[in-house]
PDB file of C-alpha atoms in Angstrom:
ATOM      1  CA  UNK L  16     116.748 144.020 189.675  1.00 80.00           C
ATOM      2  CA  UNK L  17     120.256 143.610 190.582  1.00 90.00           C
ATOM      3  CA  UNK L  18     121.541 140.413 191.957  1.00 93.00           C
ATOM      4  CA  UNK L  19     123.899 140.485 195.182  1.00 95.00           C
ATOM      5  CA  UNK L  20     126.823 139.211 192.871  1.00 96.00           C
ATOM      6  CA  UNK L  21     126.099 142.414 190.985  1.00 96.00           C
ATOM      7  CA  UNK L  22     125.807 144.901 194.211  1.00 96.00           C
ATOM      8  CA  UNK L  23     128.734 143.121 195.776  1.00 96.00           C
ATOM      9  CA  UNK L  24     130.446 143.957 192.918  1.00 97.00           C
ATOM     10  CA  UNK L  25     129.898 147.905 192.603  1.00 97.00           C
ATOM     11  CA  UNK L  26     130.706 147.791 196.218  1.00 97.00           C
ATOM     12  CA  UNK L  27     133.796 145.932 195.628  1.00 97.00           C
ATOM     13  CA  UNK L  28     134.882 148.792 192.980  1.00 96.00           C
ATOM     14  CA  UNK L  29     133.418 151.583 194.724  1.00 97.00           C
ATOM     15  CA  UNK L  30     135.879 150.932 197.499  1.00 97.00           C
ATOM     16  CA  UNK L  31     138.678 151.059 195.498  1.00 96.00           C
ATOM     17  CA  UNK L  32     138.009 154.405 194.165  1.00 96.00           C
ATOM     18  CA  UNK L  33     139.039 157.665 195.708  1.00 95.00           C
ATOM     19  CA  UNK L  34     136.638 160.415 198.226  1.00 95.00           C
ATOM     20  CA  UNK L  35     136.806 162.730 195.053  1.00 95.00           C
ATOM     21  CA  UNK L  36     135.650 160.357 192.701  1.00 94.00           C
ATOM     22  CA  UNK L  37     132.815 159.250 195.062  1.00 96.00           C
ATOM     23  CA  UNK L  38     131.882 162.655 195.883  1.00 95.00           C
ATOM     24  CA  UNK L  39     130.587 163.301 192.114  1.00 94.00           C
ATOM     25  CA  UNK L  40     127.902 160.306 192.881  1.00 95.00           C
ATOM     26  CA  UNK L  41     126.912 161.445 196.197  1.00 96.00           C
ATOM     27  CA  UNK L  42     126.276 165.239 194.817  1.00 95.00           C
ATOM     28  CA  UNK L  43     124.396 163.729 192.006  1.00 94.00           C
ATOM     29  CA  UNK L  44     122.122 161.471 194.174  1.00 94.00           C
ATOM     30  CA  UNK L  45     120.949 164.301 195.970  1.00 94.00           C
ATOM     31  CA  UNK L  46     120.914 166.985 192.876  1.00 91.00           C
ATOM     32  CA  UNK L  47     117.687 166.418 190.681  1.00 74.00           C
ATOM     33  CA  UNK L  48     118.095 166.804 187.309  1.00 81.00           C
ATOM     34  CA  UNK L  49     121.563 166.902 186.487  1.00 89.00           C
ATOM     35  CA  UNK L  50     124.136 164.801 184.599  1.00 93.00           C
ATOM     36  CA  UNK L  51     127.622 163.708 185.029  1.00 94.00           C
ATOM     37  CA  UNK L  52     130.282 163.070 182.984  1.00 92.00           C
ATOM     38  CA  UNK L  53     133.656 161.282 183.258  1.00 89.00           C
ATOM     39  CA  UNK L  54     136.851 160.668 181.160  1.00 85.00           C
ATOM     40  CA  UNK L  55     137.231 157.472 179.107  1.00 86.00           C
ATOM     41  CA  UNK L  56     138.858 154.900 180.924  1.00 90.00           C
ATOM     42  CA  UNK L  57     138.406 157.008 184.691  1.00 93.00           C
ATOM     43  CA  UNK L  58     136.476 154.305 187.665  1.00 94.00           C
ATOM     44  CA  UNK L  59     133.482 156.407 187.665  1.00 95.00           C
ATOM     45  CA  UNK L  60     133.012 155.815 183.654  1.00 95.00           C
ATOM     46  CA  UNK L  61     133.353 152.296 184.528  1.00 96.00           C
ATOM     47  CA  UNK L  62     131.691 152.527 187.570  1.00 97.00           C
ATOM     48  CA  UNK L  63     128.558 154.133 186.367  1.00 97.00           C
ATOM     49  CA  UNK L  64     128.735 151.978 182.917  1.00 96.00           C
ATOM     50  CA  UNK L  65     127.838 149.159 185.130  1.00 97.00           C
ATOM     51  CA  UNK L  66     125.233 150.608 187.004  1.00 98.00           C
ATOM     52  CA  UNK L  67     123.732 151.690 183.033  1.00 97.00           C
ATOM     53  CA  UNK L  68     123.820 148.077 182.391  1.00 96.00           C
ATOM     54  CA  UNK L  69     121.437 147.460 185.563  1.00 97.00           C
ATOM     55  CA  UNK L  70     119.258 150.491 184.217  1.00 97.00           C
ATOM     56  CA  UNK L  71     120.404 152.488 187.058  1.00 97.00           C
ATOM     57  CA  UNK L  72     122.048 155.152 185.231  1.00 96.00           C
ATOM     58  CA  UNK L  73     121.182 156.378 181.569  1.00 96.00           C
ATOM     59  CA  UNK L  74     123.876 157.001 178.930  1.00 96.00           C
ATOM     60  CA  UNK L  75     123.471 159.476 176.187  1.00 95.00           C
ATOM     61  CA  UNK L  76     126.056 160.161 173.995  1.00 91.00           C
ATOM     62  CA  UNK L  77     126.734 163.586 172.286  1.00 89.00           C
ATOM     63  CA  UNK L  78     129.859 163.931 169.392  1.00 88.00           C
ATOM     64  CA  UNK L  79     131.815 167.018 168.991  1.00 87.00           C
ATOM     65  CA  UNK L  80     133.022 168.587 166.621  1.00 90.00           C
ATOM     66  CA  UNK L  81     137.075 169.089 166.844  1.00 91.00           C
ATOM     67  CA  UNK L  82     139.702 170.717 164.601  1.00 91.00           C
ATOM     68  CA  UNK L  83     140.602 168.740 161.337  1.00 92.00           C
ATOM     69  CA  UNK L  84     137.602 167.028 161.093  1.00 89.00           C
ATOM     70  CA  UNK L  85     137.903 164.663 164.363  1.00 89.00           C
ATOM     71  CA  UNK L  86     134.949 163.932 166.808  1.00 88.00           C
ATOM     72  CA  UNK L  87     134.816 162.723 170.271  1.00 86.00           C
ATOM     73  CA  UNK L  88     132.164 161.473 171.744  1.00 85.00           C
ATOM     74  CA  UNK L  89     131.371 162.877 174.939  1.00 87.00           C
ATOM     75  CA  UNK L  90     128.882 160.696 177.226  1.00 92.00           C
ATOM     76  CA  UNK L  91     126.683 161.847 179.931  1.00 94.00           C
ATOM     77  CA  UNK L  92     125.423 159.770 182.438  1.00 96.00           C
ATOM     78  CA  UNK L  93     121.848 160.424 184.885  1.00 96.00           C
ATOM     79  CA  UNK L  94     120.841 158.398 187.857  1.00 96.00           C
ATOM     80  CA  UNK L  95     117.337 157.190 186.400  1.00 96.00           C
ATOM     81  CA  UNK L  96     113.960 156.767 188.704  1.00 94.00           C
ATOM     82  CA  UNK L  97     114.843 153.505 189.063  1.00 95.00           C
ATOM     83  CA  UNK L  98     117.956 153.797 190.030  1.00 96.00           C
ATOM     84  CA  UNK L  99     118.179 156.459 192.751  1.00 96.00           C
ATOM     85  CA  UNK L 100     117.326 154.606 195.619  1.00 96.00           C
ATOM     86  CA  UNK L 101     119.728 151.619 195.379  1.00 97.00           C
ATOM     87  CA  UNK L 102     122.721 154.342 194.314  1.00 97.00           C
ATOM     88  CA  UNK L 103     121.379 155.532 197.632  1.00 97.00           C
ATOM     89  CA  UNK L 104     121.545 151.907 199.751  1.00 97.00           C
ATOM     90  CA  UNK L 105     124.852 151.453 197.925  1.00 97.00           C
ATOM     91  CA  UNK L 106     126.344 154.899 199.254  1.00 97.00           C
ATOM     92  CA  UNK L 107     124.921 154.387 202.674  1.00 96.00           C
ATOM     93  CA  UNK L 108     126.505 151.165 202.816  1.00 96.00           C
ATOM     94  CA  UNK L 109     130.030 152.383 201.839  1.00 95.00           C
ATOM     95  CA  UNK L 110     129.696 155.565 204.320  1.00 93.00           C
ATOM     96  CA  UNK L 111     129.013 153.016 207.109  1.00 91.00           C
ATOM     97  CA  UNK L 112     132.366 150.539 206.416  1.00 86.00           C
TER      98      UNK L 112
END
């Protein structure tokens, strides 16, 4: 369970991010069984890493294969069960500011 230090928080960097980036969470929470993905270093990688680390999302973690022998590891993120709802409350509450 999150503590309101920690939901203050995602608030706190949820309003700093832009419509677009917000939209991709709002489709998600209302899309069953899909995934997301964002660039390294973007606010919704950060963003949804944090909500991971409360269980609310899941990472997994795929490499590709690139020319020369490089990989790069792509990582998709899912709202999990537990998650949805406050992903929900949190949304709701930045709509309403």
């Amino acid at each position: 369970m999150a503590t309101e230090a920690q939901i203050e928080g995602l608030l706190q960097r949820m309003r700093k991010m832009s419509a677009a980036d917000i939209s991709v969470l709002e489709a998600r929470s209302q899309t069953p069984d899909s995934s997301m993905t964002a660039t390294p270093g973007s606010q919704n990688e950060a963003l949804w890493s944090e909500m991971a680390e409360l269980g609310w999302m899941v990472i997994k973690e795929d490499a590709i294969g690139l020319t020369g022998g490089k990989r790069y590891v792509m990582k998709t993120y899912t709202i999990s069960t537990e998650g949805l709802q406050p992903i929900v409350n949190l949304l709701s509450t930045l709509s309403r500011e």
